[in-house]
Amino acid sequence: MGNAIFVAAYLIMVFPLAVMRTADSFDALLKDRGRTAPHFLRATGYVFIVALQLIALYFSFSRGPWLGWGASLVLLWLGLSLIWRKRWMTITGLALTLIAGIFLVTLNIPNGPLESLRARPEFGRLGQLLSAESRTGRVRTLIWQGASELVSPHEPLEFPDGSKDTFNFLRPLIGYGPESMYVAYNRFYPPDLTQVEKRNASPDRSHNETWDSLVITGILGCWSTWPCLARSFITG
């Protein structure tokens, strides 16, 4: 799929479906005694699939999908508790969610009680969620800085043949079009970005849905899909 984070993003969408299939297989195994072998093979297959998905998610080392996976587990657990009408499941799910939230907040406290875990690969990236000075945080901050200049009124961009962008005055409203950031961004490339990324790398994404929408479709396009503002606020 081209990138570990893309694989992980796909897996967090199908993981709850695999879990449901696994639960359904074991339910059939317990209820249909006359067809034990087929149900056992099916359940075993789904357990293998779920395990493989978990291994792939872990080795993606992508904290965004990890957090999305955790959120999907919470929704799945609470959904099942409502379907099965199990009050203890609802209470347990809410309690575990609260504990996980407290753990994440504590993990992100510099020199806090969980400082030793921040150095471990399993938790290190989760311990930098609020750090704007981490490498990932610094890269995104600098890219957003350039993107803000790109979507603001500025002098027309110049094409390789020397001609100027005749639609420059409309760019804040209509953007630059799909897959255009890679070529339009160069003039606004922050020099400090060379210190945290490869010098020959030109950003093709802002890592933020609102900035991407503004670059690609401008204010009009982003306004027509206004939920992107809410999603970007929630996901950072």
mmCIF file of N, CA and C in Angstrom, residues 96-202:
data_model
loop_
_atom_site.group_PDB
_atom_site.id
_atom_site.type_symbol
_atom_site.label_atom_id
_atom_site.label_comp_id
_atom_site.label_asym_id
_atom_site.label_seq_id
_atom_site.Cartn_x
_atom_site.Cartn_y
_atom_site.Cartn_z
ATOM 1 N N LEU A 96 -12.464 1.139 31.592
ATOM 2 C CA LEU A 96 -11.196 0.898 30.898
ATOM 3 C C LEU A 96 -10.815 2.085 30.008
ATOM 4 N N THR A 97 -11.827 2.709 29.396
ATOM 5 C CA THR A 97 -11.564 3.892 28.579
ATOM 6 C C THR A 97 -11.007 5.025 29.431
ATOM 7 N N LEU A 98 -11.586 5.222 30.607
ATOM 8 C CA LEU A 98 -11.109 6.262 31.522
ATOM 9 C C LEU A 98 -9.673 5.975 31.965
ATOM 10 N N ILE A 99 -9.386 4.709 32.274
ATOM 11 C CA ILE A 99 -8.032 4.326 32.695
ATOM 12 C C ILE A 99 -7.035 4.559 31.568
ATOM 13 N N ALA A 100 -7.433 4.187 30.336
ATOM 14 C CA ALA A 100 -6.550 4.389 29.183
ATOM 15 C C ALA A 100 -6.282 5.869 28.943
ATOM 16 N N GLY A 101 -7.327 6.692 29.111
ATOM 17 C CA GLY A 101 -7.157 8.134 28.947
ATOM 18 C C GLY A 101 -6.199 8.714 29.969
ATOM 19 N N ILE A 102 -6.345 8.293 31.230
ATOM 20 C CA ILE A 102 -5.452 8.766 32.289
ATOM 21 C C ILE A 102 -4.020 8.313 32.012
ATOM 22 N N PHE A 103 -3.878 7.079 31.519
ATOM 23 C CA PHE A 103 -2.546 6.553 31.193
ATOM 24 C C PHE A 103 -1.883 7.398 30.099
ATOM 25 N N LEU A 104 -2.640 7.739 29.038
ATOM 26 C CA LEU A 104 -2.080 8.532 27.939
ATOM 27 C C LEU A 104 -1.672 9.926 28.406
ATOM 28 N N VAL A 105 -2.522 10.542 29.211
ATOM 29 C CA VAL A 105 -2.202 11.884 29.713
ATOM 30 C C VAL A 105 -0.951 11.840 30.586
ATOM 31 N N THR A 106 -0.878 10.848 31.479
ATOM 32 C CA THR A 106 0.282 10.706 32.364
ATOM 33 C C THR A 106 1.546 10.412 31.560
ATOM 34 N N LEU A 107 1.404 9.593 30.527
ATOM 35 C CA LEU A 107 2.552 9.233 29.686
ATOM 36 C C LEU A 107 3.121 10.456 28.963
ATOM 37 N N ASN A 108 2.282 11.444 28.703
ATOM 38 C CA ASN A 108 2.720 12.625 27.966
ATOM 39 C C ASN A 108 3.221 13.747 28.865
ATOM 40 N N ILE A 109 3.312 13.499 30.154
ATOM 41 C CA ILE A 109 3.852 14.501 31.083
ATOM 42 C C ILE A 109 5.374 14.390 31.084
ATOM 43 N N PRO A 110 6.101 15.427 30.656
ATOM 44 C CA PRO A 110 7.572 15.370 30.682
ATOM 45 C C PRO A 110 8.090 15.143 32.097
ATOM 46 N N ASN A 111 9.031 14.193 32.208
ATOM 47 C CA ASN A 111 9.619 13.853 33.513
ATOM 48 C C ASN A 111 8.557 13.409 34.505
ATOM 49 N N GLY A 112 7.496 12.827 34.005
ATOM 50 C CA GLY A 112 6.424 12.355 34.871
ATOM 51 C C GLY A 112 6.687 10.974 35.416
ATOM 52 N N PRO A 113 5.698 10.394 36.081
ATOM 53 C CA PRO A 113 5.884 9.079 36.703
ATOM 54 C C PRO A 113 6.091 7.948 35.693
ATOM 55 N N LEU A 114 5.720 8.168 34.442
ATOM 56 C CA LEU A 114 5.894 7.125 33.419
ATOM 57 C C LEU A 114 7.017 7.478 32.441
ATOM 58 N N GLU A 115 7.972 8.277 32.890
ATOM 59 C CA GLU A 115 9.057 8.726 32.016
ATOM 60 C C GLU A 115 9.854 7.547 31.456
ATOM 61 N N SER A 116 10.026 6.494 32.247
ATOM 62 C CA SER A 116 10.804 5.345 31.776
ATOM 63 C C SER A 116 10.138 4.657 30.590
ATOM 64 N N LEU A 117 8.792 4.697 30.537
ATOM 65 C CA LEU A 117 8.083 4.071 29.424
ATOM 66 C C LEU A 117 8.218 4.872 28.134
ATOM 67 N N ARG A 118 8.455 6.173 28.233
ATOM 68 C CA ARG A 118 8.559 7.029 27.046
ATOM 69 C C ARG A 118 9.767 6.663 26.194
ATOM 70 N N ALA A 119 10.747 5.999 26.805
ATOM 71 C CA ALA A 119 11.950 5.615 26.061
ATOM 72 C C ALA A 119 11.785 4.265 25.361
ATOM 73 N N ARG A 120 10.718 3.571 25.639
ATOM 74 C CA ARG A 120 10.495 2.253 25.036
ATOM 75 C C ARG A 120 9.766 2.408 23.702
ATOM 76 N N PRO A 121 10.138 1.575 22.702
ATOM 77 C CA PRO A 121 9.508 1.705 21.378
ATOM 78 C C PRO A 121 8.015 1.447 21.394
ATOM 79 N N GLU A 122 7.541 0.626 22.351
ATOM 80 C CA GLU A 122 6.115 0.331 22.407
ATOM 81 C C GLU A 122 5.290 1.554 22.796
ATOM 82 N N PHE A 123 5.879 2.454 23.592
ATOM 83 C CA PHE A 123 5.120 3.583 24.126
ATOM 84 C C PHE A 123 5.703 4.939 23.735
ATOM 85 N N GLY A 124 6.928 4.945 23.183
ATOM 86 C CA GLY A 124 7.621 6.198 22.927
ATOM 87 C C GLY A 124 6.822 7.192 22.111
ATOM 88 N N ARG A 125 6.235 6.748 21.000
ATOM 89 C CA ARG A 125 5.501 7.666 20.129
ATOM 90 C C ARG A 125 4.207 8.139 20.786
ATOM 91 N N LEU A 126 3.588 7.275 21.584
ATOM 92 C CA LEU A 126 2.378 7.681 22.292
ATOM 93 C C LEU A 126 2.687 8.705 23.374
ATOM 94 N N GLY A 127 3.943 8.762 23.795
ATOM 95 C CA GLY A 127 4.342 9.712 24.820
ATOM 96 C C GLY A 127 4.727 11.069 24.266
ATOM 97 N N GLN A 128 4.540 11.272 22.937
ATOM 98 C CA GLN A 128 4.884 12.553 22.323
ATOM 99 C C GLN A 128 3.676 13.189 21.642
ATOM 100 N N LEU A 129 2.489 12.832 22.078
ATOM 101 C CA LEU A 129 1.280 13.347 21.434
ATOM 102 C C LEU A 129 1.152 14.860 21.580
ATOM 103 N N LEU A 130 1.607 15.404 22.691
ATOM 104 C CA LEU A 130 1.444 16.830 22.964
ATOM 105 C C LEU A 130 2.729 17.612 22.746
ATOM 106 N N SER A 131 3.745 16.955 22.205
ATOM 107 C CA SER A 131 5.039 17.606 22.033
ATOM 108 C C SER A 131 5.151 18.220 20.642
ATOM 109 N N ALA A 132 5.153 19.542 20.586
ATOM 110 C CA ALA A 132 5.317 20.234 19.296
ATOM 111 C C ALA A 132 6.768 20.245 18.854
ATOM 112 N N GLU A 133 7.696 19.900 19.761
ATOM 113 C CA GLU A 133 9.116 19.934 19.430
ATOM 114 C C GLU A 133 9.655 18.568 19.029
ATOM 115 N N SER A 134 8.825 17.528 19.058
ATOM 116 C CA SER A 134 9.274 16.238 18.543
ATOM 117 C C SER A 134 9.486 16.357 17.038
ATOM 118 N N ARG A 135 10.198 15.402 16.454
ATOM 119 C CA ARG A 135 10.491 15.495 15.020
ATOM 120 C C ARG A 135 9.209 15.575 14.206
ATOM 121 N N THR A 136 8.260 14.675 14.499
ATOM 122 C CA THR A 136 6.996 14.680 13.763
ATOM 123 C C THR A 136 6.233 15.977 13.987
ATOM 124 N N GLY A 137 6.184 16.432 15.245
ATOM 125 C CA GLY A 137 5.480 17.671 15.546
ATOM 126 C C GLY A 137 6.114 18.864 14.871
ATOM 127 N N ARG A 138 7.453 18.894 14.851
ATOM 128 C CA ARG A 138 8.162 20.006 14.220
ATOM 129 C C ARG A 138 7.927 20.019 12.710
ATOM 130 N N VAL A 139 7.978 18.832 12.084
ATOM 131 C CA VAL A 139 7.746 18.741 10.635
ATOM 132 C C VAL A 139 6.368 19.275 10.293
ATOM 133 N N ARG A 140 5.362 18.853 11.027
ATOM 134 C CA ARG A 140 3.998 19.276 10.717
ATOM 135 C C ARG A 140 3.805 20.767 10.948
ATOM 136 N N THR A 141 4.388 21.287 12.026
ATOM 137 C CA THR A 141 4.263 22.718 12.297
ATOM 138 C C THR A 141 4.847 23.547 11.165
ATOM 139 N N LEU A 142 6.013 23.132 10.666
ATOM 140 C CA LEU A 142 6.664 23.863 9.583
ATOM 141 C C LEU A 142 5.888 23.732 8.269
ATOM 142 N N ILE A 143 5.356 22.536 7.994
ATOM 143 C CA ILE A 143 4.556 22.353 6.775
ATOM 144 C C ILE A 143 3.305 23.219 6.830
ATOM 145 N N TRP A 144 2.667 23.280 7.992
ATOM 146 C CA TRP A 144 1.470 24.123 8.138
ATOM 147 C C TRP A 144 1.831 25.597 7.952
ATOM 148 N N GLN A 145 3.023 25.977 8.410
ATOM 149 C CA GLN A 145 3.462 27.365 8.229
ATOM 150 C C GLN A 145 3.537 27.704 6.737
ATOM 151 N N GLY A 146 4.153 26.808 5.948
ATOM 152 C CA GLY A 146 4.233 27.033 4.509
ATOM 153 C C GLY A 146 2.873 26.969 3.841
ATOM 154 N N ALA A 147 2.014 26.051 4.298
ATOM 155 C CA ALA A 147 0.677 25.917 3.715
ATOM 156 C C ALA A 147 -0.148 27.177 3.968
ATOM 157 N N SER A 148 0.023 27.795 5.137
ATOM 158 C CA SER A 148 -0.723 29.017 5.436
ATOM 159 C C SER A 148 -0.324 30.143 4.481
ATOM 160 N N GLU A 149 0.958 30.189 4.104
ATOM 161 C CA GLU A 149 1.409 31.198 3.145
ATOM 162 C C GLU A 149 0.930 30.866 1.734
ATOM 163 N N LEU A 150 0.866 29.567 1.425
ATOM 164 C CA LEU A 150 0.432 29.139 0.095
ATOM 165 C C LEU A 150 -1.021 29.508 -0.176
ATOM 166 N N VAL A 151 -1.876 29.398 0.836
ATOM 167 C CA VAL A 151 -3.305 29.663 0.625
ATOM 168 C C VAL A 151 -3.669 31.127 0.869
ATOM 169 N N SER A 152 -2.704 31.921 1.337
ATOM 170 C CA SER A 152 -2.950 33.348 1.538
ATOM 171 C C SER A 152 -2.646 34.113 0.238
ATOM 172 N N PRO A 153 -3.177 35.316 0.077
ATOM 173 C CA PRO A 153 -2.846 36.117 -1.113
ATOM 174 C C PRO A 153 -1.344 36.349 -1.228
ATOM 175 N N HIS A 154 -0.790 36.166 -2.413
ATOM 176 C CA HIS A 154 0.644 36.315 -2.634
ATOM 177 C C HIS A 154 0.892 36.610 -4.112
ATOM 178 N N GLU A 155 2.134 36.870 -4.448
ATOM 179 C CA GLU A 155 2.508 37.106 -5.833
ATOM 180 C C GLU A 155 2.285 35.837 -6.652
ATOM 181 N N PRO A 156 1.926 35.943 -7.928
ATOM 182 C CA PRO A 156 1.646 34.745 -8.745
ATOM 183 C C PRO A 156 2.829 33.792 -8.808
ATOM 184 N N LEU A 157 2.536 32.503 -8.780
ATOM 185 C CA LEU A 157 3.573 31.499 -8.974
ATOM 186 C C LEU A 157 4.034 31.534 -10.433
ATOM 187 N N GLU A 158 5.294 31.195 -10.637
ATOM 188 C CA GLU A 158 5.853 31.210 -11.988
ATOM 189 C C GLU A 158 6.039 29.787 -12.474
ATOM 190 N N PHE A 159 5.588 29.502 -13.704
ATOM 191 C CA PHE A 159 5.725 28.178 -14.298
ATOM 192 C C PHE A 159 7.120 28.016 -14.908
ATOM 193 N N PRO A 160 7.544 26.772 -15.184
ATOM 194 C CA PRO A 160 8.885 26.554 -15.745
ATOM 195 C C PRO A 160 9.151 27.330 -17.034
ATOM 196 N N ASP A 161 8.103 27.613 -17.825
ATOM 197 C CA ASP A 161 8.314 28.337 -19.083
ATOM 198 C C ASP A 161 8.356 29.850 -18.887
ATOM 199 N N GLY A 162 8.285 30.304 -17.629
ATOM 200 C CA GLY A 162 8.365 31.724 -17.341
ATOM 201 C C GLY A 162 7.025 32.433 -17.233
ATOM 202 N N SER A 163 5.940 31.772 -17.622
ATOM 203 C CA SER A 163 4.616 32.389 -17.522
ATOM 204 C C SER A 163 4.143 32.405 -16.074
ATOM 205 N N LYS A 164 3.205 33.287 -15.779
ATOM 206 C CA LYS A 164 2.684 33.447 -14.421
ATOM 207 C C LYS A 164 1.306 32.790 -14.293
ATOM 208 N N ASP A 165 0.956 32.450 -13.073
ATOM 209 C CA ASP A 165 -0.343 31.848 -12.771
ATOM 210 C C ASP A 165 -1.427 32.914 -12.904
ATOM 211 N N THR A 166 -2.204 32.832 -13.978
ATOM 212 C CA THR A 166 -3.237 33.852 -14.239
ATOM 213 C C THR A 166 -4.410 33.765 -13.273
ATOM 214 N N PHE A 167 -4.546 32.644 -12.588
ATOM 215 C CA PHE A 167 -5.659 32.475 -11.653
ATOM 216 C C PHE A 167 -5.212 32.713 -10.210
ATOM 217 N N ASN A 168 -4.078 33.373 -10.039
ATOM 218 C CA ASN A 168 -3.520 33.564 -8.709
ATOM 219 C C ASN A 168 -4.503 34.251 -7.770
ATOM 220 N N PHE A 169 -5.234 35.247 -8.275
ATOM 221 C CA PHE A 169 -6.148 36.003 -7.412
ATOM 222 C C PHE A 169 -7.310 35.142 -6.907
ATOM 223 N N LEU A 170 -7.557 33.998 -7.599
ATOM 224 C CA LEU A 170 -8.645 33.105 -7.191
ATOM 225 C C LEU A 170 -8.176 31.959 -6.295
ATOM 226 N N ARG A 171 -6.864 31.764 -6.177
ATOM 227 C CA ARG A 171 -6.353 30.594 -5.448
ATOM 228 C C ARG A 171 -6.869 30.481 -4.007
ATOM 229 N N PRO A 172 -6.951 31.586 -3.243
ATOM 230 C CA PRO A 172 -7.489 31.427 -1.884
ATOM 231 C C PRO A 172 -8.920 30.893 -1.873
ATOM 232 N N LEU A 173 -9.657 31.127 -2.969
ATOM 233 C CA LEU A 173 -11.049 30.668 -3.037
ATOM 234 C C LEU A 173 -11.185 29.278 -3.622
ATOM 235 N N ILE A 174 -10.391 28.941 -4.662
ATOM 236 C CA ILE A 174 -10.573 27.667 -5.376
ATOM 237 C C ILE A 174 -9.424 26.693 -5.193
ATOM 238 N N GLY A 175 -8.315 27.127 -4.590
ATOM 239 C CA GLY A 175 -7.189 26.238 -4.365
ATOM 240 C C GLY A 175 -6.389 25.973 -5.629
ATOM 241 N N TYR A 176 -5.557 24.922 -5.552
ATOM 242 C CA TYR A 176 -4.638 24.611 -6.654
ATOM 243 C C TYR A 176 -4.969 23.295 -7.356
ATOM 244 N N GLY A 177 -5.966 22.570 -6.870
ATOM 245 C CA GLY A 177 -6.358 21.332 -7.527
ATOM 246 C C GLY A 177 -5.739 20.102 -6.881
ATOM 247 N N PRO A 178 -6.244 18.908 -7.231
ATOM 248 C CA PRO A 178 -5.765 17.648 -6.644
ATOM 249 C C PRO A 178 -4.282 17.404 -6.935
ATOM 250 N N GLU A 179 -3.595 16.855 -5.958
ATOM 251 C CA GLU A 179 -2.190 16.467 -6.093
ATOM 252 C C GLU A 179 -1.312 17.611 -6.593
ATOM 253 N N SER A 180 -1.621 18.830 -6.166
ATOM 254 C CA SER A 180 -0.880 20.000 -6.652
ATOM 255 C C SER A 180 0.092 20.566 -5.625
ATOM 256 N N MET A 181 -0.041 20.178 -4.378
ATOM 257 C CA MET A 181 0.797 20.766 -3.339
ATOM 258 C C MET A 181 2.277 20.513 -3.590
ATOM 259 N N TYR A 182 2.587 19.362 -4.141
ATOM 260 C CA TYR A 182 3.985 18.971 -4.371
ATOM 261 C C TYR A 182 4.715 19.990 -5.238
ATOM 262 N N VAL A 183 4.023 20.559 -6.233
ATOM 263 C CA VAL A 183 4.666 21.500 -7.154
ATOM 264 C C VAL A 183 4.405 22.959 -6.784
ATOM 265 N N ALA A 184 3.333 23.228 -6.051
ATOM 266 C CA ALA A 184 2.992 24.617 -5.714
ATOM 267 C C ALA A 184 3.668 25.089 -4.436
ATOM 268 N N TYR A 185 4.139 24.162 -3.626
ATOM 269 C CA TYR A 185 4.609 24.492 -2.279
ATOM 270 C C TYR A 185 6.033 25.054 -2.251
ATOM 271 N N ASN A 186 6.817 24.778 -3.292
ATOM 272 C CA ASN A 186 8.262 25.036 -3.227
ATOM 273 C C ASN A 186 8.630 26.460 -2.821
ATOM 274 N N ARG A 187 7.915 27.453 -3.328
ATOM 275 C CA ARG A 187 8.263 28.831 -2.995
ATOM 276 C C ARG A 187 8.113 29.118 -1.505
ATOM 277 N N PHE A 188 7.232 28.396 -0.839
ATOM 278 C CA PHE A 188 6.913 28.677 0.561
ATOM 279 C C PHE A 188 7.555 27.661 1.508
ATOM 280 N N TYR A 189 8.489 26.878 0.972
ATOM 281 C CA TYR A 189 9.185 25.856 1.769
ATOM 282 C C TYR A 189 9.992 26.527 2.881
ATOM 283 N N PRO A 190 9.672 26.263 4.169
ATOM 284 C CA PRO A 190 10.420 26.892 5.270
ATOM 285 C C PRO A 190 11.845 26.335 5.336
ATOM 286 N N PRO A 191 12.862 27.169 5.388
ATOM 287 C CA PRO A 191 14.247 26.679 5.437
ATOM 288 C C PRO A 191 14.509 25.729 6.604
ATOM 289 N N ASP A 192 13.843 25.959 7.740
ATOM 290 C CA ASP A 192 14.070 25.097 8.909
ATOM 291 C C ASP A 192 13.629 23.657 8.657
ATOM 292 N N LEU A 193 12.773 23.454 7.649
ATOM 293 C CA LEU A 193 12.291 22.104 7.368
ATOM 294 C C LEU A 193 13.416 21.188 6.890
ATOM 295 N N THR A 194 14.479 21.772 6.329
ATOM 296 C CA THR A 194 15.616 20.959 5.872
ATOM 297 C C THR A 194 16.367 20.340 7.042
ATOM 298 N N GLN A 195 16.159 20.880 8.249
ATOM 299 C CA GLN A 195 16.850 20.355 9.420
ATOM 300 C C GLN A 195 16.173 19.125 10.000
ATOM 301 N N VAL A 196 14.903 18.916 9.659
ATOM 302 C CA VAL A 196 14.159 17.786 10.235
ATOM 303 C C VAL A 196 13.662 16.808 9.174
ATOM 304 N N GLU A 197 13.776 17.169 7.895
ATOM 305 C CA GLU A 197 13.407 16.268 6.806
ATOM 306 C C GLU A 197 14.512 16.263 5.767
ATOM 307 N N LYS A 198 14.425 15.331 4.822
ATOM 308 C CA LYS A 198 15.403 15.301 3.747
ATOM 309 C C LYS A 198 15.318 16.583 2.926
ATOM 310 N N ARG A 199 16.446 17.083 2.507
ATOM 311 C CA ARG A 199 16.481 18.362 1.817
ATOM 312 C C ARG A 199 15.846 18.296 0.431
ATOM 313 N N ASN A 200 15.784 17.091 -0.142
ATOM 314 C CA ASN A 200 15.178 16.968 -1.472
ATOM 315 C C ASN A 200 13.716 16.542 -1.403
ATOM 316 N N ALA A 201 13.140 16.573 -0.202
ATOM 317 C CA ALA A 201 11.736 16.166 -0.025
ATOM 318 C C ALA A 201 10.841 17.395 -0.073
ATOM 319 N N SER A 202 9.846 17.357 -0.942
ATOM 320 C CA SER A 202 8.870 18.442 -1.010
ATOM 321 C C SER A 202 7.529 17.905 -0.521
#
